[in-house]
Short mmCIF file of C-alpha atoms (C1' of nucleotides) in Angstrom, two decimals:
data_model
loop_
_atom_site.label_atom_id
_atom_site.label_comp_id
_atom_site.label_asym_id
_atom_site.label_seq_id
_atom_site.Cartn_x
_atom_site.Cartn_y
_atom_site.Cartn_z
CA UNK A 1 128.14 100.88 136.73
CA UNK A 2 125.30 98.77 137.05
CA UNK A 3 124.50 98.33 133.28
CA UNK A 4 125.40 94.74 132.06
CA UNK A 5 122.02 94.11 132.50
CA UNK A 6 120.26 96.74 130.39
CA UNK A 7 118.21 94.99 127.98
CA UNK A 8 119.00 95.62 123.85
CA UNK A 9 115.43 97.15 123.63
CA UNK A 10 115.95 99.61 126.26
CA UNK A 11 119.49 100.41 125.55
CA UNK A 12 118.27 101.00 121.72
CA UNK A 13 116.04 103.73 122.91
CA UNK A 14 118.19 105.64 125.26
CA UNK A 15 119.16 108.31 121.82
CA UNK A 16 115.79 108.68 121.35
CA UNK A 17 115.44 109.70 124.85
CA UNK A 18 118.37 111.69 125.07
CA UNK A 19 117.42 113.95 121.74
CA UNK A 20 114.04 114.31 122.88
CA UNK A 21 115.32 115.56 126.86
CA UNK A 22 117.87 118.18 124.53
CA UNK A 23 114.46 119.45 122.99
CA UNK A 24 112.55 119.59 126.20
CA UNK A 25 115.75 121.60 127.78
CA UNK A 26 115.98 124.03 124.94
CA UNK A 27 112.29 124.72 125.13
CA UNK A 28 113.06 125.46 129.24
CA UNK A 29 110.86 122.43 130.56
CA UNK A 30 112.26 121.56 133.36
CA UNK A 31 109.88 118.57 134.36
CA UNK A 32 108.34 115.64 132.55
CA UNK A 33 106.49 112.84 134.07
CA UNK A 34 106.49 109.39 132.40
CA UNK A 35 103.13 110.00 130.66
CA UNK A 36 104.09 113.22 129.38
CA UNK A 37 107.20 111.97 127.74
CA UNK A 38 105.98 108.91 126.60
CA UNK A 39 103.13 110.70 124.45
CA UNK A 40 106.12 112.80 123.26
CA UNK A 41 108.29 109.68 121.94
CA UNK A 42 105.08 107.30 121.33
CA UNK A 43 106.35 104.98 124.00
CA UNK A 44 104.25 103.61 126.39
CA UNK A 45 104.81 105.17 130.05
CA UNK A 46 105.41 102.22 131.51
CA UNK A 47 107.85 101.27 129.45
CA UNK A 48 109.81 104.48 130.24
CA UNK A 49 109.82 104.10 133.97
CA UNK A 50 111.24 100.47 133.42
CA UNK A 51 114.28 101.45 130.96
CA UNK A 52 115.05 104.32 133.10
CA UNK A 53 114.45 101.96 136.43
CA UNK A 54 117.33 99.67 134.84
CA UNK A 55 119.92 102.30 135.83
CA UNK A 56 118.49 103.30 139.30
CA UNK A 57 115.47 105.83 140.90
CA UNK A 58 116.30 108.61 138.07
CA UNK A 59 112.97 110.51 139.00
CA UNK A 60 110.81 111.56 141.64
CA UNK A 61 107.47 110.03 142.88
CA UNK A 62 104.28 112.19 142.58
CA UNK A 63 106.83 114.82 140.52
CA UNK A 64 108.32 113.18 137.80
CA UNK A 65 111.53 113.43 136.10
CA UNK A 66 113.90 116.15 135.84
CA UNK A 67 114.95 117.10 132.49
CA UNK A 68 118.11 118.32 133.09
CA UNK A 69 118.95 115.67 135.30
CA UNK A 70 118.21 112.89 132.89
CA UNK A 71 119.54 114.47 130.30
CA UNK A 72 122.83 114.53 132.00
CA UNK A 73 122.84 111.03 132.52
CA UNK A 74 122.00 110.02 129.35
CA UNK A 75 124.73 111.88 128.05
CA UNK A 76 127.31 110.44 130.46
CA UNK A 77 125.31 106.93 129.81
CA UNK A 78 125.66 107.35 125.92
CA UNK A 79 129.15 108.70 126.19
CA UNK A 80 128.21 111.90 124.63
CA UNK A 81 129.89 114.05 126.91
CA UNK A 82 133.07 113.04 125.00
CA UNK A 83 134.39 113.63 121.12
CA UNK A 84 133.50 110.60 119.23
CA UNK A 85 135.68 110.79 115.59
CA UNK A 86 134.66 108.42 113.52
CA UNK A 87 135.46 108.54 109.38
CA UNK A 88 133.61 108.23 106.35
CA UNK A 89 134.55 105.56 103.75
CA UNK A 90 133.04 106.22 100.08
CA UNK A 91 132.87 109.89 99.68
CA UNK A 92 129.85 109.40 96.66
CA UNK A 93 126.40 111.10 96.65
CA UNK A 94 125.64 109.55 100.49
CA UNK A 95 128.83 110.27 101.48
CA UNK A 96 128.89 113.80 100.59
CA UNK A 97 125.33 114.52 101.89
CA UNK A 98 126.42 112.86 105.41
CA UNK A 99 129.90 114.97 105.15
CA UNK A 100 127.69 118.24 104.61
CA UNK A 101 125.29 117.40 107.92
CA UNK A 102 128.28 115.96 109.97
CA UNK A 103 126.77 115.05 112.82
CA UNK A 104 128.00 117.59 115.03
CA UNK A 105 124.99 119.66 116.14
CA UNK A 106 124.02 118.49 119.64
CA UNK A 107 125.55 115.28 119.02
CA UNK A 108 129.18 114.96 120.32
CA UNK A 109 130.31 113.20 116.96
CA UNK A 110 133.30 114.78 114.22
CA UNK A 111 134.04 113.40 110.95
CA UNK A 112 137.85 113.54 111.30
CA UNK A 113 138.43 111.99 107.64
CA UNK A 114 137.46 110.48 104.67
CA UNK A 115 139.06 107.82 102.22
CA UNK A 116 137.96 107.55 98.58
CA UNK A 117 139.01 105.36 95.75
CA UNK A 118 139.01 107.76 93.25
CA UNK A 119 142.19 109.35 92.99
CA UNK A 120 140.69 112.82 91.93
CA UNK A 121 139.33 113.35 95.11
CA UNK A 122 142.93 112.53 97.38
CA UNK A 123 143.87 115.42 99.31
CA UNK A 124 140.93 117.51 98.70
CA UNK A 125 138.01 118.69 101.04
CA UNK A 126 134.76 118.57 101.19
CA UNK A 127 132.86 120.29 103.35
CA UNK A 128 135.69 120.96 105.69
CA UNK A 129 136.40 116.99 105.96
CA UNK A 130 140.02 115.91 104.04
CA UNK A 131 139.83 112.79 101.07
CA UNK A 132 142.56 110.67 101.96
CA UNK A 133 142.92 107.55 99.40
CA UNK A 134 141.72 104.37 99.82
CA UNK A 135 144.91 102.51 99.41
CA UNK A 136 146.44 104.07 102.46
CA UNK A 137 143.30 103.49 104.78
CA UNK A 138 144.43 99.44 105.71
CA UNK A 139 147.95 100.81 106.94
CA UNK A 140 146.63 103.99 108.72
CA UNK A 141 146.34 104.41 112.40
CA UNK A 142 142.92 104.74 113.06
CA UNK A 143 142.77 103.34 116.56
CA UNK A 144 141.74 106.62 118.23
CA UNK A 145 138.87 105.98 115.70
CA UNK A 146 135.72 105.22 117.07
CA UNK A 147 133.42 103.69 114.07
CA UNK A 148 133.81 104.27 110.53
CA UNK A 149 130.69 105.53 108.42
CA UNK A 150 130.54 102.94 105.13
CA UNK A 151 129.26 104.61 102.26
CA UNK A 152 130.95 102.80 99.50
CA UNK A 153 128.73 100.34 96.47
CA UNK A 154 127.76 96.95 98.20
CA UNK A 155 130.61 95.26 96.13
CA UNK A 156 133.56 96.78 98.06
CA UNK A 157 131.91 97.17 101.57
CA UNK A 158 133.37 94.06 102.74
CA UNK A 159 136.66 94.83 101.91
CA UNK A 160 136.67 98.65 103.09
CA UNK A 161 135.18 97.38 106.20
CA UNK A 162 138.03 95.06 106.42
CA UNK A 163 141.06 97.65 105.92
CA UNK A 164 139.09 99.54 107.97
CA UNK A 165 139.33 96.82 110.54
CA UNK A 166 143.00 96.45 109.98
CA UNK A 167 143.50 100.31 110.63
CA UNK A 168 141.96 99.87 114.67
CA UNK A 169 138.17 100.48 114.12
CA UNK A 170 136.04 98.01 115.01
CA UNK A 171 132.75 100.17 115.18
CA UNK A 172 131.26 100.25 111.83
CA UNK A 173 127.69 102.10 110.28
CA UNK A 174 127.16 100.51 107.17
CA UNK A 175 124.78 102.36 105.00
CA UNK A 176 125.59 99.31 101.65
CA UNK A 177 123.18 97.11 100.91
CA UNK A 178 124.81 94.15 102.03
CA UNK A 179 125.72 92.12 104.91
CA UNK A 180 129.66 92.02 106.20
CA UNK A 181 131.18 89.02 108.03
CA UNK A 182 134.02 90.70 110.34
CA UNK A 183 135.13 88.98 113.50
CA UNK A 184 133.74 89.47 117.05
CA UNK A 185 136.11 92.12 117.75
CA UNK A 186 133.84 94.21 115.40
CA UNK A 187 130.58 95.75 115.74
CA UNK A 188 128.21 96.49 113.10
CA UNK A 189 125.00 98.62 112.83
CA UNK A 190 123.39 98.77 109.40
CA UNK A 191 120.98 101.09 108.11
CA UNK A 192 119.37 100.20 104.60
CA UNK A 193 117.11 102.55 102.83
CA UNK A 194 116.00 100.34 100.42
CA UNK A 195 115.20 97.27 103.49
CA UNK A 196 113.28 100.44 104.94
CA UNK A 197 111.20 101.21 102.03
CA UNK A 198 109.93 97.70 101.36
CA UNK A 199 109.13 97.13 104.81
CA UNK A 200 107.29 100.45 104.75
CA UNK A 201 105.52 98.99 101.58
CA UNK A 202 104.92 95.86 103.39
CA UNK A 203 103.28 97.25 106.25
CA UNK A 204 101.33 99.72 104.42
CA UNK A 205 99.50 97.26 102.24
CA UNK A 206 98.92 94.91 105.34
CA UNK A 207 97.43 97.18 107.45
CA UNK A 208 95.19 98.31 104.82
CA UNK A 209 94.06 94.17 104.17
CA UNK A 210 93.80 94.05 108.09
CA UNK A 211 91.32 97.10 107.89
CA UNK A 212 89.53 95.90 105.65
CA UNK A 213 88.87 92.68 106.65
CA UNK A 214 87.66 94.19 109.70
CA UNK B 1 96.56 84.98 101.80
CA UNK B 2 97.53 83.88 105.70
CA UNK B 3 99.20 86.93 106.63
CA UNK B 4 97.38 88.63 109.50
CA UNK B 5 99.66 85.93 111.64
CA UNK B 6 103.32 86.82 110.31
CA UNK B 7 105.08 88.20 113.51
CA UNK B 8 106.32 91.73 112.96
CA UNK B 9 109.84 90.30 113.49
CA UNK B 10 109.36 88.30 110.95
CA UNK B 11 107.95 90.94 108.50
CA UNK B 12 110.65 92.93 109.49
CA UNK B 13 113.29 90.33 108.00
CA UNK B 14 112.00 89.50 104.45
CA UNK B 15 113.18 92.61 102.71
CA UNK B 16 116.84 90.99 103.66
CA UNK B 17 115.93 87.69 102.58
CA UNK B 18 114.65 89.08 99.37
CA UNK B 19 118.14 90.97 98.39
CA UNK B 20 120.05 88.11 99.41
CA UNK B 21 118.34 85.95 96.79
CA UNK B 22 118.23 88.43 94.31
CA UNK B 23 122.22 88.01 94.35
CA UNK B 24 122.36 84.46 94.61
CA UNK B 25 120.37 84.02 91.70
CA UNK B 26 121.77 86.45 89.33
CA UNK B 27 124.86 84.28 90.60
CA UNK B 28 123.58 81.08 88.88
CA UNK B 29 122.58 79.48 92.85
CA UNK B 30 119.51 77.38 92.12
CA UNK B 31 119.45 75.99 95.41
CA UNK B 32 120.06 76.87 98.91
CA UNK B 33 120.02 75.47 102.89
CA UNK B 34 118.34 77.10 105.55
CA UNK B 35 121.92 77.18 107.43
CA UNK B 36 123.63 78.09 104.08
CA UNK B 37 120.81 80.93 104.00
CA UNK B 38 121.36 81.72 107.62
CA UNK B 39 125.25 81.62 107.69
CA UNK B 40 124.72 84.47 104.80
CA UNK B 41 122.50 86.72 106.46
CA UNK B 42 123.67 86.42 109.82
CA UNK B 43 120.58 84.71 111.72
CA UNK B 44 120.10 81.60 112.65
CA UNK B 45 118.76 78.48 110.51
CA UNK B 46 115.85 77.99 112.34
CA UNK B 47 114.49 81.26 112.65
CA UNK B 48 114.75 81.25 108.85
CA UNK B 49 112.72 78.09 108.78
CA UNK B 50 110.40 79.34 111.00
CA UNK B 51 109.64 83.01 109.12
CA UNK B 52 109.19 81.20 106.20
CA UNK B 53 107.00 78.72 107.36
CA UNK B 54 104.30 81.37 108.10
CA UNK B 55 103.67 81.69 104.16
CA UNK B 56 103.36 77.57 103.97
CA UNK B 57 105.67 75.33 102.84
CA UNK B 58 108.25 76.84 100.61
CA UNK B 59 111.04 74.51 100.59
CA UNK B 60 112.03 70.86 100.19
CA UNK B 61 112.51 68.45 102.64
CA UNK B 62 116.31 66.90 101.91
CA UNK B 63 116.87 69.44 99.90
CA UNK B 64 116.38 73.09 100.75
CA UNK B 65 115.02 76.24 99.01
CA UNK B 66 114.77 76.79 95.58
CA UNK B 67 115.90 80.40 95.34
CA UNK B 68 114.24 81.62 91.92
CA UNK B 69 110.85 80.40 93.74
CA UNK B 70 111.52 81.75 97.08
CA UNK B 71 112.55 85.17 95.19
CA UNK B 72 109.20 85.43 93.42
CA UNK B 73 107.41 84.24 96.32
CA UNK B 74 108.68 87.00 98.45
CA UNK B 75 108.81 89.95 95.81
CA UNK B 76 104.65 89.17 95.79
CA UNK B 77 104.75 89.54 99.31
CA UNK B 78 106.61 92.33 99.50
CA UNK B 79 104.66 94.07 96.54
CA UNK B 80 107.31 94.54 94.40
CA UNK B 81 106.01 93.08 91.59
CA UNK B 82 104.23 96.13 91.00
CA UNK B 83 106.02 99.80 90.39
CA UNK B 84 105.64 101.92 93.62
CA UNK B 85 105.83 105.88 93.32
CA UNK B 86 107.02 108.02 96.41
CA UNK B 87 107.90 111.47 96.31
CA UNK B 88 110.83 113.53 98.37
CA UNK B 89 110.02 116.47 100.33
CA UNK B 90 113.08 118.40 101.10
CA UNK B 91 115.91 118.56 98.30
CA UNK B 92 119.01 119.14 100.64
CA UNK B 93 122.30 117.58 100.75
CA UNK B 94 120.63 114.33 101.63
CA UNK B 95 117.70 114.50 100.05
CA UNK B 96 119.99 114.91 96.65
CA UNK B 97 121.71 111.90 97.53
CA UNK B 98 118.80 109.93 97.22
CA UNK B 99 117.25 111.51 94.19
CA UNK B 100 120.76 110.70 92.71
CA UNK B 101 120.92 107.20 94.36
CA UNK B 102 116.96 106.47 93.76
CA UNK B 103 115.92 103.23 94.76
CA UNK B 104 115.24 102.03 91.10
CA UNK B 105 118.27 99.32 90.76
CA UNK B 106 116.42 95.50 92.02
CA UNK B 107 113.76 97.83 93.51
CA UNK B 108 110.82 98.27 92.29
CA UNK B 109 110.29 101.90 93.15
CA UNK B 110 110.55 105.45 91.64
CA UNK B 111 110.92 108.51 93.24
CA UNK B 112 108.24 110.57 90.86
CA UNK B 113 108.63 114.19 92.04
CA UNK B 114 110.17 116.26 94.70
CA UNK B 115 109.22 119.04 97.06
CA UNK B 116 111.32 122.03 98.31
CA UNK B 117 110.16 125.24 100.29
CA UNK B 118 113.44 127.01 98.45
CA UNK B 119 111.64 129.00 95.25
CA UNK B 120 114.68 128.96 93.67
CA UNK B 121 114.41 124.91 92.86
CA UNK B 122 110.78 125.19 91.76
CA UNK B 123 110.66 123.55 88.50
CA UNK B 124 114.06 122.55 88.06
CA UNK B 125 115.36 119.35 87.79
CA UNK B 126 117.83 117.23 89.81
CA UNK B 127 118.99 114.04 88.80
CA UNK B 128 115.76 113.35 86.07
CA UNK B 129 113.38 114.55 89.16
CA UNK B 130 111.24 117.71 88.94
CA UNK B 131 110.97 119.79 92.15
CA UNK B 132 107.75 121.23 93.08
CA UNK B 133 106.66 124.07 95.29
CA UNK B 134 106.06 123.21 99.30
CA UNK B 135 102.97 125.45 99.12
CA UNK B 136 101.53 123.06 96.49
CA UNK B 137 101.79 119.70 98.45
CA UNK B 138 98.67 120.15 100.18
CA UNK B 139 96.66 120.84 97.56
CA UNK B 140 98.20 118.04 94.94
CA UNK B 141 96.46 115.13 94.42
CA UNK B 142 99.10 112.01 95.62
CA UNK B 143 96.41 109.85 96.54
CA UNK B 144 98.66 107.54 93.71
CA UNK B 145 101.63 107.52 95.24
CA UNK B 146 102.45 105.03 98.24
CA UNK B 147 104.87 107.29 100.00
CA UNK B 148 106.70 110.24 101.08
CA UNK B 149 110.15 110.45 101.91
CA UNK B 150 110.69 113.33 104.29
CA UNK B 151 114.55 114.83 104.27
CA UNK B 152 113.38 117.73 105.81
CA UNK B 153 115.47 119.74 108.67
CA UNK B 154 113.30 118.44 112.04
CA UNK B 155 111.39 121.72 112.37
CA UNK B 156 109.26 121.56 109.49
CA UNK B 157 108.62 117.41 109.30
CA UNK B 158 105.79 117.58 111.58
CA UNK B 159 104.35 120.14 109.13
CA UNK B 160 105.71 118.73 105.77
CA UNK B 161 104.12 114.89 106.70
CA UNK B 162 100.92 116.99 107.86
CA UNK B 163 100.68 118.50 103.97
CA UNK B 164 101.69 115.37 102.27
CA UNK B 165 98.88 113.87 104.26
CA UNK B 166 96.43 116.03 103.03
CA UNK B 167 97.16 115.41 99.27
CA UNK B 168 96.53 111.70 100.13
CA UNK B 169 100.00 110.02 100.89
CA UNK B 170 99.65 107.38 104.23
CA UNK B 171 103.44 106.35 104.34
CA UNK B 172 106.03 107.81 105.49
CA UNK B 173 109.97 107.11 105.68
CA UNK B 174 111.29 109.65 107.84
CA UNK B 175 114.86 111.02 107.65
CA UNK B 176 114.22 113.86 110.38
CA UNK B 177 115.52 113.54 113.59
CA UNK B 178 111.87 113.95 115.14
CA UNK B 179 108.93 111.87 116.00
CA UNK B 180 105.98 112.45 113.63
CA UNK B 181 102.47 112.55 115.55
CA UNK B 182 99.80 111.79 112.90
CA UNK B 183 96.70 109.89 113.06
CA UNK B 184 96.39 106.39 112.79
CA UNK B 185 95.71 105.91 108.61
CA UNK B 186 99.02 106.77 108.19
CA UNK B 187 102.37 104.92 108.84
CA UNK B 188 105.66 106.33 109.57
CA UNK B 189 109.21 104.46 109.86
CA UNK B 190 112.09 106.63 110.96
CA UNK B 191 115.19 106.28 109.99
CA UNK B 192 117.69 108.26 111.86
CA UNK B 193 121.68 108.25 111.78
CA UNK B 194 121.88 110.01 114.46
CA UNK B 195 120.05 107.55 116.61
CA UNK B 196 122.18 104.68 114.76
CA UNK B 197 125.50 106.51 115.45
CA UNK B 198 124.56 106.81 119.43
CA UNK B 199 123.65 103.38 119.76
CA UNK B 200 126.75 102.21 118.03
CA UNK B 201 129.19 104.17 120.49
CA UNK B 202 126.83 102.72 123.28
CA UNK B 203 127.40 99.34 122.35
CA UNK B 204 130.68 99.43 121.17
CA UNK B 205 131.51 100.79 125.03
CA UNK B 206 129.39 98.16 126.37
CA UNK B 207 131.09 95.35 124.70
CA UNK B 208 134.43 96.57 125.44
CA UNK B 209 133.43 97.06 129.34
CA UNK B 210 131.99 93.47 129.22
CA UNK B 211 135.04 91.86 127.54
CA UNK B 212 137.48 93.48 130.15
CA UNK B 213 135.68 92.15 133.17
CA UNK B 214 135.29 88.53 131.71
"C1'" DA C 1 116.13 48.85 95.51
"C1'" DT C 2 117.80 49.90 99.92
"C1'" DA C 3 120.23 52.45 103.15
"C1'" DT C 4 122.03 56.68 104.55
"C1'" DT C 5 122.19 61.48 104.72
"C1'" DT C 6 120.20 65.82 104.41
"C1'" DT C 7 117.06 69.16 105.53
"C1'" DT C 8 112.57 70.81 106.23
"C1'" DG C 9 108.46 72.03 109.11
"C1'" DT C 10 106.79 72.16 113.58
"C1'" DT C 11 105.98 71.46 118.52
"C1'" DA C 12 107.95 72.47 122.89
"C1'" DT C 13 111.04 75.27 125.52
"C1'" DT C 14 113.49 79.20 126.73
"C1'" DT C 15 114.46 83.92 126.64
"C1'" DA C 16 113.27 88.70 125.97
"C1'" DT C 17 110.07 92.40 126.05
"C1'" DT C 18 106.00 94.69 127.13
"C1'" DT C 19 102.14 95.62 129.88
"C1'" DC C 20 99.52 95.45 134.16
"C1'" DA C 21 98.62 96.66 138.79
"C1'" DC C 22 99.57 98.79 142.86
"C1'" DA C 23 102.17 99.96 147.18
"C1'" DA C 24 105.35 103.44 148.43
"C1'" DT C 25 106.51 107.98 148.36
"C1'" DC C 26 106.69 112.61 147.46
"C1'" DA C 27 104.52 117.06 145.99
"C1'" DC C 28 101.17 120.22 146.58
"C1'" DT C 29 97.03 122.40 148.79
"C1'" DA C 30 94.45 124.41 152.26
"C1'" DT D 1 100.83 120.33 159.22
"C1'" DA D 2 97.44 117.16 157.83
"C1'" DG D 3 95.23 115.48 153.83
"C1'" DT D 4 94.79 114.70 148.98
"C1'" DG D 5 96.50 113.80 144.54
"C1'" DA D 6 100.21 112.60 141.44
"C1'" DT D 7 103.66 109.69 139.93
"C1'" DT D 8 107.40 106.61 140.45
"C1'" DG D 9 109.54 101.99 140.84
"C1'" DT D 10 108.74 97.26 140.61
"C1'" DG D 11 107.05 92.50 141.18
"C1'" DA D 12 103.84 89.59 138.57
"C1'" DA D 13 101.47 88.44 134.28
"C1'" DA D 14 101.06 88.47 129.48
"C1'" DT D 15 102.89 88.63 124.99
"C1'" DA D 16 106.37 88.10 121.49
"C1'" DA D 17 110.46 86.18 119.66
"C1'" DA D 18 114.24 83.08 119.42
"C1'" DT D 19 116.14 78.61 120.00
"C1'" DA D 20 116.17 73.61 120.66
"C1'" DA D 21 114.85 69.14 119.38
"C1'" DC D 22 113.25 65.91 116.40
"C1'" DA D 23 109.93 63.25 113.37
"C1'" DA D 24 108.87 63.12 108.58
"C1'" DA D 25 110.07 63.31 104.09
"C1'" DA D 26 112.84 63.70 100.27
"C1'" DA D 27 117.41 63.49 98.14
"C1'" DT D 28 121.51 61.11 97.32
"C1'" DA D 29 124.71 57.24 97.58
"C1'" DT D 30 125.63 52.38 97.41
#
DNA sequence: ATATTTTTGTTATTTATTTCACAATCACTA
DNA sequence: TAGTGATTGTGAAATAAATAACAAAAATAT
C-alpha cells in the first residue's frame, strides 16, 4: 500500500471522514461530491479531493464519490474492519464514564480490561469491563493489546504508562494532564480537557479583540 | 497588546507551556532553558524560543526564563487571571465525570450550572452543581458565561449548541461525536475520543509498517 | 577585570499544508 | 449519440510552521 506518504494532516482527518461516510450510509446517500462533503465536515473541497487523491482515484469525475465505497476503504485504511482491544488504566470518575460509552458503537474498538489501584475495586465489574489490580498490570501479557486508555491523576501516569509498556502496549491515549517520556517503540496521543478549555478561552477573547479592532 | 500576529500553532501550545510552569514553580525552579523547557514538553528549543518571542522578549540572554514571570505572563494571556464560568449541557456518564472532575484545580474556571433534557435531574444536584431544565436554556440569560460544554449524545448537539446560543453563550467545547454548524460569532473546539482512538490505531499501524520495511 | 560559556532572539532556510486553477473525464440530457 | 454540465485529480502557487544557524548579550568562571 501506497501510504508512507500520507501527510499527518490528512491522515488525522481520515476518522472524521470515516464517521461522517457511516452517517451519510445510514441516512441511504449513496453519493457525495467533494463540495457536498466538505460543507458537511467544514473542510474545504479541495482539500478533500487531495487527502483522498493520496491513496489513489477513490471517486468519479462529473459524479463524485461513492459513499459506500469510501467508506469501505476508510475502514480497511483505519483498520476498523478488525477488533481493536485496548484497556483502561485508572478506573476513577473518567474512567468509569469512558467504561460506560465503550467505544463500541460503529467503532470496531472493546475495552477488554481495566487495572485500578484501589484494591476495593480488584475483581469487580463495571459496566461489563473486569478491575484487575494495578500491581499485576507490569507482569501481564498485554501484547494482543492494542493501546491502553490512561485515566489515572497526572502523578502516576508516567509510571502506569510504563508497566503498561512493560506488559506489550505501546499505543497509549492519555487523558492526564501531563506529558510522558516513553521510548520510540511507544506512541502517544493525548487529549487534555483542561489544554482545550484555555485554548477555547484564548481564542474566544482574540477573536472578539480582532473584531473589534476591525 | 501584539497579538493579532501569534500563529495559531503557536496559540495552540501555550496552555502546555503554562501547566508545565505551574509545576516547576510550585517545585521551587526559578529558572529554566529553552532546551530544558523543550526536553520537558517534548518540542523543540527553538520553536519554544520562537512562540515566545511573539509576546517580546521574555527571557534572558545567558541565562534563560524566569518561570514565576513567564507563568504570570502567560496566565494574562491566556485569561486566567480572571474566573471563567461555563456550563454543561448533558449530565451523562461523561458529563458526570467532569462535573466531578471540574476544571477548578490550577484552572481558573467553574462549571456554574448544568443542563439535562431528563426531568428527573431538574433541580438536583451532582457534585455541588445544580441541573437545570433543557427547555429553559434558550430562554436563560448566559450572556455571563464564556462557554458551554456539550456532553450530549450526537443527535441533539446540533440542537443543544443552537439553544445555548440563543441564551448568549459563543464558545463551545464539544464532546459529541458531530460537527456543529453555527454561525460565525460563535467558536466551537471538538474534542472527540473516538476520533483520537482511530488515529492512534492508524498510526500505531503506520509506524509498525514503516519500521518493518526499513 | 577579562575570558569563556551559555542562551536568547531573530533572520534565513526548509518542510508541510492549504488553496488555486484547470485539463481531463465522466454523467446526464435531449 | 452528440452536446452540455458537473466534478475529479493534480501540478503550481501561496501560506503556515518548523528547523537551522548564528550574532548579540548576559551570566559565570578564572
Amino acid at each position: 500500500m501506497a501510504n508512507q506518504n500520507v501527510p499527518q494532516a490528512t491522515a488525522e482527518r481520515l476518522p472524521l471522514y470515516y464517521r461522517t461516510l457511516q452517517g451519510l450510509v445510514a441516512v441511504g446517500k449513496t453519493r457525495i461530491s467533494s463540495s457536498e462533503f466538505g460543507d458537511l465536515v467544514q473542510i474545504d473541497s479541495t482539500t478533500i479531493r487531495k487527502d483522498f487523491s493520496y491513496f489513489g482515484a477513490l471517486g468519479r469525475k462529473g459524479y463524485g464519490y461513492d459513499t459506500q465505497h469510501l467508506m469501505d476503504f476508510l475502514r480497511k485504511t483505519l483498520y476498523q474492519d478488525e477488533l481493536s482491544k485496548v484497556v483502561l488504566i485508572g478506573v476513577g470518575h473518567l474512567g468509569t464514564a469512558l467504561l460506560n460509552h465503550n467505544f463500541q458503537k460503529n467503532n470496531n474498538t472493546k475495552i477488554v480490561k481495566a487495572y485500578d489501584i484501589d484494591p476495593s475495586l480488584t475483581g469487580t465489574v463495571v459496566s461489563g469491563t473486569k478491575i484487575y489490580a494495578m500491581d499485576t498490570l507490569a507482569t501481564d501479557d498485554n501484547s494482543d493489546i492494542t493501546a491502553a486508555i490512561l485515566t489515572v491523576p497526572a502523578a502516576h501516569a508516567q509510571e502506569a504508562a510504563e508497566m503498561a509498556l512493560a506488559s506489550g502496549i505501546h499505543g497509549f491515549l492519555n487523558f492526564s494532564p501531563t506529558t510522558l517520556s516513553l521510548p520510540a517503540n511507544a506512541y502517544v496521543r493525548h487529549v487534555d480537557m483542561t489544554v482545550e478549555l484555555q485554548a477555547l478561552i484564548y481564542f474566544l477573547n482574540h477573536s472578539m479583540e480582532e473584531r473589534n479592532s476591525k
